[in-house]
């Protein structure tokens, strides 16, 4: 025998959920850095294609990089990558097992700071190597 | 109780997402700065740093090839995995077609990059 | 019972009402409640039920952040009503709604059947690694071994982390933050040997990979559990299980 269920649970819609809380707005912004990472990968891929097409094509690509639009675009890209870097290391303490050094658990802030410091070191090393190889 | 769903294949894509994300966090800012700002303006680095001769030599060396491939491919896998999840967040839920489109684009970029790098010779 | 001696202060409490037998959808109903600085939001609701509107439904029990019954959305944030005070809303009004991402059973009462079924599925008890007889004595554990899982054992099943998790809202099949914190509490226990059995859930399509590391679950936890950490540590474990099985032919998930 079927008796109708008097329970009529109401499921609320999710549309626009990320606008309901500043925490979620920030999440959507840092997720959106992926658009810029993809854009940069495509810029580099086009560069590789131009490199394979010969010297004239490659120089055309270099000229395009010097245009004001390209420069402004790369400043925006740089901002997005820096924000990606910061948010990536900010969440990192939550993604790893507890790190214990000399019997004490390393604080989340220290892990984030180490990550950012690693980026600074990597950046300097790359710059110095590139400068040494091309000057 | 509902049966437990089958094992997820996400570790493959999550692994590529993580590797690309770490690479983009550590080296992304300096690469963008070099290729998009410093060299075009001749600021800090010489403006001929990415000259035809320099870049041919770099892309023909096995290590240079490897670096270029890893950067282009992993950045793309990282980005497309995140974009797929962001579409889900915005209510565009990942069916097979959307997954194939997102991961397929990353795969296509990886193949094209590998093909170009091999075509550049050693 | 809240002290009704009039301090002259009034709080406008807007409550999301839903009475399934007569309402097609939820609606906000406002009540003016006299309050003093020591009154919690829960006491405000109790005042409404006792003096203004006896039809209002909400869950509560301990009044001291132990039982996990009175979780609700307070001005849009998942909070325990007993641990949130009316004095902290100086504008003179506060909006109270049922916990987000759960079906509303009635007024502020949500339907948690889904959570309870998932809780059972992860075997939330110690599955001894090695059987010991009474004569062999107790299972010993060092302070360092305790420290690995202790915070995760503080979970009171209040569901605030679920109301904070958009991925659970978008896909209710996702096991979610709280269950993963409990799963990890047992997996990380040195006496437990059930990790591979629980991997069937953690590594499944309903498992950890639905998480996009929003991290809000850990922000709202009233007991300072870090569910986001439990979920993400198990992404690494599930990925290890995924790839290692190709080598060893073992692994918990199907």
Coordinates of C-alpha atoms in Angstrom, one line a residue:
Chain A
X1 CA 0.0 0.0 0.0
X2 CA 1.3 3.4 -0.9
X3 CA 0.6 6.3 1.5
X4 CA 1.6 9.7 0.1
X5 CA 4.7 11.1 1.9
X6 CA 3.6 14.2 3.7
X7 CA 7.3 15.3 3.8
X8 CA 7.9 17.7 0.9
X9 CA 11.5 18.8 1.3
X10 CA 12.3 22.0 -0.4
X11 CA 15.6 22.1 -2.4
X12 CA 16.9 25.7 -2.8
X13 CA 18.5 26.6 -6.2
X14 CA 22.3 27.0 -6.5
X15 CA 22.2 29.7 -9.3
X16 CA 24.4 32.6 -8.4
X17 CA 25.8 30.9 -5.3
X18 CA 29.2 32.5 -5.6
X19 CA 27.8 36.0 -5.3
X20 CA 26.3 35.2 -1.8
X21 CA 29.6 35.4 0.1
X22 CA 32.8 37.4 -0.4
X23 CA 34.8 34.2 0.3
X24 CA 33.2 32.6 -2.8
X25 CA 33.8 35.7 -4.9
X26 CA 37.5 35.6 -4.2
X27 CA 37.5 31.8 -5.0
X28 CA 36.0 32.5 -8.4
X29 CA 38.5 35.2 -9.1
X30 CA 41.5 33.0 -8.3
X31 CA 40.0 30.1 -10.3
X32 CA 39.7 32.6 -13.2
X33 CA 43.5 32.9 -13.3
X34 CA 43.3 29.7 -15.3
X35 CA 42.1 31.7 -18.3
X36 CA 45.3 33.8 -18.2
X37 CA 47.5 30.7 -17.8
X38 CA 45.8 29.1 -20.8
X39 CA 46.2 32.4 -22.8
X40 CA 50.0 32.5 -22.0
X41 CA 50.4 28.8 -23.0
X42 CA 48.7 29.7 -26.4
X43 CA 51.0 32.8 -26.8
X44 CA 54.0 30.5 -26.3
X45 CA 52.6 27.9 -28.6
X46 CA 52.2 30.5 -31.4
X47 CA 55.8 31.5 -30.7
X48 CA 57.0 28.0 -31.2
X49 CA 55.0 27.7 -34.5
X50 CA 56.6 31.0 -35.7
X51 CA 60.0 29.7 -34.7
X52 CA 59.5 26.6 -36.8
X53 CA 58.3 28.7 -39.8
X54 CA 61.7 30.5 -40.2
X55 CA 63.5 33.7 -39.3
X56 CA 61.0 36.2 -40.8
X57 CA 58.0 34.6 -39.1
X58 CA 59.9 34.6 -35.8
X59 CA 60.9 38.3 -36.1
X60 CA 57.3 39.1 -36.9
X61 CA 56.3 37.4 -33.6
X62 CA 58.9 39.4 -31.7
X63 CA 57.6 42.6 -33.3
X64 CA 54.0 41.7 -32.3
X65 CA 55.2 41.3 -28.7
X66 CA 56.6 44.9 -28.8
X67 CA 53.2 46.4 -29.7
X68 CA 51.5 48.4 -26.9
X69 CA 48.5 46.0 -26.8
X70 CA 50.8 43.0 -26.3
X71 CA 52.7 44.9 -23.5
X72 CA 49.6 45.8 -21.7
X73 CA 48.3 42.3 -22.1
X74 CA 51.5 40.9 -20.6
X75 CA 51.2 43.2 -17.6
X76 CA 47.7 41.8 -17.0
X77 CA 49.1 38.3 -17.5
X78 CA 51.9 39.0 -15.0
X79 CA 49.3 40.3 -12.4
X80 CA 47.2 37.1 -12.9
X81 CA 50.3 34.8 -12.6
X82 CA 51.4 36.6 -9.4
X83 CA 47.9 36.2 -8.0
X84 CA 47.9 32.5 -9.0
X85 CA 51.2 32.1 -7.2
X86 CA 49.9 33.7 -4.0
X87 CA 46.6 31.8 -3.9
X88 CA 48.4 28.5 -4.8
X89 CA 50.7 28.7 -1.9
X90 CA 48.0 30.2 0.4
X91 CA 45.9 26.9 0.0
X92 CA 49.0 24.7 0.1
X93 CA 49.1 24.1 3.9
X94 CA 45.6 22.6 3.6
X95 CA 46.6 20.2 0.9
X96 CA 49.5 18.5 2.6
X97 CA 50.1 16.1 5.6
X98 CA 51.2 17.9 8.8
X99 CA 54.8 18.9 8.5
X100 CA 56.7 18.3 11.8
X101 CA 60.1 19.7 12.3
X102 CA 61.9 19.1 15.6
X103 CA 58.7 17.8 17.2
X104 CA 56.7 20.9 16.3
X105 CA 54.1 21.3 13.6
X106 CA 55.0 23.9 11.0
X107 CA 52.4 26.8 11.0
X108 CA 50.4 27.3 7.8
X109 CA 51.7 30.8 7.4
X110 CA 55.3 29.6 7.3
X111 CA 54.5 27.0 4.6
X112 CA 52.9 29.8 2.5
X113 CA 55.8 32.1 3.0
X114 CA 58.3 29.3 2.0
X115 CA 56.3 28.8 -1.2
X116 CA 56.4 32.5 -2.1
X117 CA 60.1 32.6 -1.2
X118 CA 60.7 29.6 -3.5
X119 CA 59.0 31.6 -6.4
X120 CA 61.3 34.6 -5.7
X121 CA 64.4 32.3 -5.7
X122 CA 63.3 30.5 -8.9
X123 CA 62.6 33.9 -10.6
X124 CA 66.0 35.3 -9.7
X125 CA 67.8 32.1 -10.9
X126 CA 65.9 32.1 -14.2
X127 CA 66.7 35.8 -14.7
X128 CA 70.3 35.5 -13.9
X129 CA 70.8 32.4 -16.1
X130 CA 68.9 34.1 -19.0
X131 CA 71.0 37.3 -18.5
X132 CA 74.2 35.3 -18.4
X133 CA 73.4 33.3 -21.5
X134 CA 72.2 36.2 -23.7
X135 CA 74.2 39.3 -22.8
Chain B
X1 CA 21.7 3.2 0.7
X2 CA 23.0 4.2 -2.8
X3 CA 25.8 1.9 -4.1
X4 CA 29.2 3.4 -4.0
X5 CA 30.1 4.8 -7.5
X6 CA 33.0 3.4 -9.4
X7 CA 36.6 4.5 -9.1
X8 CA 37.3 8.0 -10.4
X9 CA 39.9 8.6 -13.2
X10 CA 40.4 12.1 -11.9
X11 CA 43.9 11.3 -10.5
X12 CA 45.4 11.5 -14.0
X13 CA 44.0 15.0 -14.7
X14 CA 44.4 16.2 -11.1
X15 CA 48.0 15.2 -11.2
X16 CA 48.6 17.2 -14.4
X17 CA 46.6 20.1 -12.9
X18 CA 48.8 20.0 -9.8
X19 CA 52.1 19.8 -11.7
X20 CA 51.1 22.6 -14.0
X21 CA 49.8 24.7 -11.1
X22 CA 53.1 24.3 -9.2
X23 CA 55.1 25.1 -12.3
X24 CA 53.0 28.2 -13.0
X25 CA 53.3 29.4 -9.4
X26 CA 57.1 28.9 -9.3
X27 CA 58.1 30.0 -12.8
X28 CA 55.0 31.6 -14.4
X29 CA 55.5 35.2 -13.2
X30 CA 59.2 35.3 -14.3
X31 CA 58.5 33.7 -17.7
X32 CA 55.7 36.2 -18.4
X33 CA 57.9 39.1 -17.3
X34 CA 60.8 37.9 -19.5
X35 CA 59.0 37.1 -22.7
X36 CA 56.3 39.7 -22.5
X37 CA 57.9 42.7 -20.8
X38 CA 61.7 42.6 -20.2
X39 CA 62.8 41.4 -23.7
X40 CA 60.3 43.5 -25.8
X41 CA 61.3 46.6 -23.8
X42 CA 65.0 45.7 -23.6
X43 CA 64.6 46.2 -19.8
X44 CA 67.0 44.2 -17.5
X45 CA 67.5 41.7 -20.3
X46 CA 69.0 42.7 -23.7
X47 CA 66.4 43.2 -26.4
X48 CA 68.1 40.6 -28.6
X49 CA 67.9 38.0 -25.9
X50 CA 65.2 36.1 -27.8
X51 CA 66.8 36.6 -31.2
X52 CA 66.4 34.0 -34.0
X53 CA 69.9 32.6 -33.3
X54 CA 69.4 32.4 -29.5
X55 CA 66.0 30.8 -29.7
X56 CA 67.0 28.3 -32.5
X57 CA 69.9 27.2 -30.3
X58 CA 67.6 27.0 -27.2
X59 CA 64.9 25.0 -29.0
X60 CA 67.3 22.7 -30.7
X61 CA 69.0 21.7 -27.4
X62 CA 67.3 18.7 -25.8
X63 CA 67.0 20.5 -22.4
X64 CA 65.5 23.6 -24.1
X65 CA 63.1 21.4 -25.9
X66 CA 62.1 19.7 -22.7
X67 CA 61.6 22.9 -20.8
X68 CA 59.5 24.5 -23.6
X69 CA 57.3 21.4 -23.9
X70 CA 56.8 21.0 -20.2
X71 CA 55.8 24.7 -19.8
X72 CA 53.4 24.9 -22.7
X73 CA 51.8 21.5 -22.1
X74 CA 51.5 21.6 -18.3
X75 CA 50.2 25.2 -18.2
X76 CA 47.5 24.1 -20.6
X77 CA 46.5 20.9 -18.6
X78 CA 46.4 23.0 -15.4
X79 CA 44.3 25.7 -17.0
X80 CA 41.8 23.4 -18.8
X81 CA 41.2 21.3 -15.7
X82 CA 40.5 24.4 -13.7
X83 CA 38.3 25.9 -16.4
X84 CA 36.3 22.6 -16.6
X85 CA 35.7 22.9 -12.8
X86 CA 34.8 26.6 -13.1
X87 CA 32.2 25.8 -15.7
X88 CA 30.7 23.3 -13.3
X89 CA 30.7 26.0 -10.6
X90 CA 28.8 28.2 -13.0
X91 CA 26.2 25.5 -13.6
X92 CA 27.6 24.1 -16.9
X93 CA 28.0 20.5 -15.7
X94 CA 30.7 18.3 -17.2
X95 CA 29.3 15.7 -19.5
X96 CA 31.5 13.5 -21.6
X97 CA 31.4 16.1 -24.4
X98 CA 32.6 19.0 -22.2
X99 CA 35.4 16.8 -20.7
X100 CA 36.6 15.8 -24.2
X101 CA 36.5 19.4 -25.3
X102 CA 38.5 20.7 -22.3
X103 CA 41.0 17.9 -21.9
X104 CA 41.1 17.4 -25.7
X105 CA 42.2 21.0 -26.2
X106 CA 45.1 20.5 -23.6
X107 CA 46.0 17.3 -25.4
X108 CA 45.9 19.0 -28.8
X109 CA 48.2 21.8 -27.6
X110 CA 50.6 19.2 -26.1
X111 CA 50.7 17.3 -29.4
X112 CA 51.3 20.5 -31.5
X113 CA 54.0 21.7 -29.1
X114 CA 55.8 18.3 -29.3
X115 CA 55.5 18.1 -33.0
X116 CA 56.8 21.6 -33.6
X117 CA 59.7 21.0 -31.1
X118 CA 60.6 17.8 -32.9
X119 CA 60.3 19.5 -36.3
X120 CA 62.9 22.2 -35.1
X121 CA 65.5 19.4 -35.1
X122 CA 68.4 18.7 -32.8
Chain C
X1 CA 14.1 30.2 28.9
X2 CA 15.5 33.6 28.0
X3 CA 15.3 36.4 30.5
X4 CA 12.3 38.5 29.4
X5 CA 13.1 41.5 31.7
X6 CA 13.0 44.4 29.2
X7 CA 16.3 46.0 28.5
X8 CA 14.7 48.2 25.9
X9 CA 16.7 46.7 23.1
X10 CA 14.9 45.1 20.2
X11 CA 16.3 42.8 17.5
X12 CA 14.5 42.2 14.2
X13 CA 14.9 38.5 13.5
X14 CA 14.0 37.5 9.9
X15 CA 13.4 33.8 9.7
X16 CA 13.1 31.8 6.5
X17 CA 9.8 29.9 7.0
X18 CA 8.7 26.8 5.1
X19 CA 5.6 24.8 6.1
X20 CA 5.4 22.0 3.5
X21 CA 1.7 21.4 4.0
X22 CA 0.8 25.0 3.1
X23 CA 3.7 26.8 1.5
X24 CA 4.8 26.3 -2.1
X25 CA 8.2 27.8 -1.3
X26 CA 10.0 29.4 1.6
X27 CA 9.4 33.0 2.6
X28 CA 10.9 35.4 5.1
X29 CA 8.9 36.3 8.3
X30 CA 10.1 39.0 10.7
X31 CA 9.8 39.0 14.4
X32 CA 10.7 41.8 16.9
X33 CA 12.5 40.2 19.8
X34 CA 13.5 42.0 23.0
X35 CA 17.1 41.0 23.9
X36 CA 20.0 41.5 26.3
X37 CA 23.7 41.2 25.5
X38 CA 24.0 37.7 26.8
X39 CA 21.4 36.2 24.5
X40 CA 22.4 33.9 21.6
X41 CA 20.5 33.7 18.3
X42 CA 19.2 30.4 19.6
X43 CA 17.7 32.1 22.6
X44 CA 16.1 34.7 20.2
X45 CA 14.5 31.8 18.3
X46 CA 13.3 30.3 21.6
X47 CA 11.8 33.6 22.6
X48 CA 9.9 33.7 19.3
X49 CA 8.6 30.1 19.8
X50 CA 7.6 30.7 23.4
X51 CA 6.0 34.2 23.1
X52 CA 5.4 35.2 19.5
X53 CA 4.8 32.2 17.2
X54 CA 4.6 28.6 18.5
X55 CA 4.6 27.2 14.9
X56 CA 8.3 28.0 14.3
X57 CA 10.4 24.8 14.0
X58 CA 14.1 24.5 14.7
X59 CA 16.5 21.9 16.1
X60 CA 18.5 22.5 19.3
X61 CA 19.7 20.6 22.3
X62 CA 22.8 21.4 24.4
X63 CA 23.0 25.2 24.0
X64 CA 26.8 25.0 24.3
X65 CA 28.3 24.0 20.9
X66 CA 28.7 20.3 21.8
X67 CA 25.7 18.6 20.2
X68 CA 25.8 20.1 16.8
X69 CA 22.1 20.5 16.4
X70 CA 21.5 24.2 15.9
X71 CA 23.5 24.9 12.7
X72 CA 21.8 27.5 10.5
X73 CA 22.6 30.2 8.0
X74 CA 22.9 33.4 10.1
X75 CA 23.2 36.5 7.9
X76 CA 24.3 34.1 5.1
X77 CA 27.1 32.4 7.0
X78 CA 26.9 28.8 8.4
X79 CA 26.9 29.2 12.2
X80 CA 25.8 27.5 15.4
X81 CA 22.8 29.5 16.7
X82 CA 24.0 28.8 20.3
X83 CA 27.5 30.2 19.6
X84 CA 26.3 33.4 17.8
X85 CA 25.1 36.3 19.9
X86 CA 22.5 38.9 19.1
X87 CA 24.7 41.7 20.4
X88 CA 27.0 41.1 17.4
X89 CA 24.4 42.4 14.9
X90 CA 24.5 46.1 15.8
X91 CA 22.3 47.1 12.8
X92 CA 19.4 45.7 14.8
X93 CA 18.4 42.9 12.4
X94 CA 19.6 39.4 11.6
X95 CA 18.4 36.9 8.9
X96 CA 18.2 33.3 9.9
X97 CA 17.7 30.5 7.3
X98 CA 18.0 26.7 7.2
X99 CA 21.5 25.4 6.5
X100 CA 22.4 25.9 2.8
X101 CA 22.7 23.0 0.4
X102 CA 20.3 20.7 2.3
X103 CA 16.7 20.1 1.5
X104 CA 14.4 22.1 4.0
X105 CA 12.2 19.7 5.9
X106 CA 10.4 22.5 7.7
X107 CA 11.4 26.1 8.7
X108 CA 15.0 25.8 10.0
X109 CA 15.0 22.0 10.1
X110 CA 17.0 20.4 7.3
X111 CA 16.8 16.8 6.0
X112 CA 20.1 15.0 6.8
X113 CA 19.3 11.5 5.6
X114 CA 22.0 11.8 2.9
X115 CA 24.7 12.7 5.5
X116 CA 23.8 9.8 7.7
X117 CA 23.9 7.3 4.9
X118 CA 27.3 8.6 3.8
X119 CA 28.5 8.4 7.4
X120 CA 27.8 4.7 7.6
X121 CA 29.5 4.1 4.2
X122 CA 32.9 5.1 5.5
X123 CA 32.9 2.7 8.5
X124 CA 33.4 5.5 11.1
X125 CA 35.0 3.2 13.8
X126 CA 38.4 1.7 14.3
X127 CA 39.0 -1.5 12.3
X128 CA 42.0 -2.9 14.3
X129 CA 45.1 -3.4 12.3
X130 CA 45.9 -6.5 14.3
X131 CA 43.6 -8.5 16.6
X132 CA 44.6 -8.5 20.2
X133 CA 43.3 -10.6 23.0
X134 CA 42.5 -9.0 26.4
X135 CA 45.5 -10.8 27.8
X136 CA 47.8 -8.9 25.4
X137 CA 46.6 -5.6 26.8
X138 CA 45.5 -2.4 25.3
X139 CA 46.5 -0.8 21.9
X140 CA 49.2 1.7 22.8
X141 CA 49.6 5.0 21.0
X142 CA 52.2 7.8 21.4
X143 CA 51.4 11.5 21.7
X144 CA 52.8 12.0 18.3
X145 CA 50.5 9.3 16.8
X146 CA 47.6 11.0 18.6
X147 CA 48.5 14.4 17.2
X148 CA 48.1 13.2 13.6
X149 CA 44.3 12.6 13.9
X150 CA 43.2 14.3 17.1
X151 CA 41.7 17.5 15.6
X152 CA 39.7 15.4 13.2
X153 CA 38.1 13.6 16.1
X154 CA 36.5 16.9 17.3
X155 CA 33.8 16.8 14.7
X156 CA 30.3 17.1 16.1
X157 CA 28.4 16.4 12.8
X158 CA 26.9 19.9 12.8
X159 CA 27.0 20.1 9.0
X160 CA 28.2 23.7 8.9
X161 CA 31.1 22.5 6.6
X162 CA 28.5 21.1 4.1
X163 CA 26.6 24.4 4.1
X164 CA 30.0 26.1 3.4
X165 CA 30.8 23.7 0.5
X166 CA 29.6 24.8 -2.9
X167 CA 30.7 21.5 -4.4
X168 CA 28.3 19.6 -2.2
X169 CA 25.5 22.1 -3.1
X170 CA 26.3 21.6 -6.8
X171 CA 26.6 17.8 -6.6
X172 CA 25.0 16.2 -3.5
X173 CA 26.6 12.9 -4.4
X174 CA 29.9 14.3 -3.2
X175 CA 30.8 12.7 0.1
X176 CA 31.7 16.2 1.4
X177 CA 34.0 17.7 3.9
X178 CA 32.7 16.4 7.3
X179 CA 32.6 12.8 6.2
X180 CA 36.1 13.1 4.8
X181 CA 37.3 14.6 8.1
X182 CA 35.8 11.5 9.9
X183 CA 37.2 9.1 7.3
X184 CA 40.6 10.7 7.8
X185 CA 40.2 10.6 11.6
X186 CA 40.2 6.7 11.4
X187 CA 42.6 6.3 8.5
X188 CA 45.2 8.4 10.3
X189 CA 44.8 6.5 13.6
X190 CA 47.9 4.3 14.2
X191 CA 45.6 1.5 15.6
X192 CA 43.4 1.4 12.5
X193 CA 43.8 -0.9 9.4
X194 CA 40.7 0.1 7.5
X195 CA 42.2 2.7 5.1
X196 CA 42.0 0.5 2.0
X197 CA 38.3 -0.4 2.7
X198 CA 37.5 3.3 3.0
X199 CA 39.4 4.1 -0.2
X200 CA 36.5 2.6 -2.1
X201 CA 34.5 5.7 -1.1
X202 CA 37.3 8.3 -1.1
X203 CA 38.6 7.4 -4.5
X204 CA 35.2 7.0 -6.2
X205 CA 33.5 9.4 -8.5
X206 CA 31.6 10.7 -5.4
X207 CA 34.9 11.0 -3.5
X208 CA 37.6 13.6 -2.9
X209 CA 38.2 14.7 -6.5
X210 CA 34.9 16.7 -6.4
X211 CA 36.6 19.1 -4.1
X212 CA 38.1 22.2 -5.7
X213 CA 39.9 23.4 -2.5
X214 CA 37.5 26.3 -1.8
X215 CA 38.6 26.0 1.8
X216 CA 35.5 27.7 3.4
X217 CA 34.6 24.4 5.2
X218 CA 37.6 24.8 7.5
X219 CA 36.8 28.5 8.1
X220 CA 33.3 27.9 9.4
X221 CA 34.0 24.8 11.6
X222 CA 33.0 25.7 15.2
X223 CA 35.3 22.9 16.6
X224 CA 38.5 24.0 14.7
X225 CA 38.6 20.8 12.6
X226 CA 40.2 21.3 9.2
X227 CA 38.1 19.3 6.8
X228 CA 39.7 20.8 3.7
X229 CA 43.0 19.3 4.9
X230 CA 41.4 15.9 5.4
X231 CA 39.9 16.0 1.8
X232 CA 43.1 17.1 0.2
X233 CA 45.4 14.8 2.1
X234 CA 43.2 12.0 0.8
X235 CA 43.4 13.3 -2.8
X236 CA 47.1 12.4 -2.6
X237 CA 46.3 9.1 -1.0
X238 CA 43.6 8.3 -3.6
X239 CA 46.0 9.3 -6.4
X240 CA 48.7 7.0 -4.9
X241 CA 46.1 4.2 -4.7
X242 CA 45.1 4.8 -8.3
X243 CA 48.6 4.6 -9.8
X244 CA 50.0 2.0 -7.4
X245 CA 47.4 -0.5 -8.2
X246 CA 48.7 -0.5 -11.8
X247 CA 52.0 -1.6 -10.3
X248 CA 51.0 -3.8 -7.4
X249 CA 47.5 -4.9 -8.5
X250 CA 46.2 -3.9 -5.1
X251 CA 44.1 -0.9 -4.0
X252 CA 40.8 -0.3 -2.2
X253 CA 38.6 1.3 -4.8
X254 CA 36.7 -0.6 -7.5

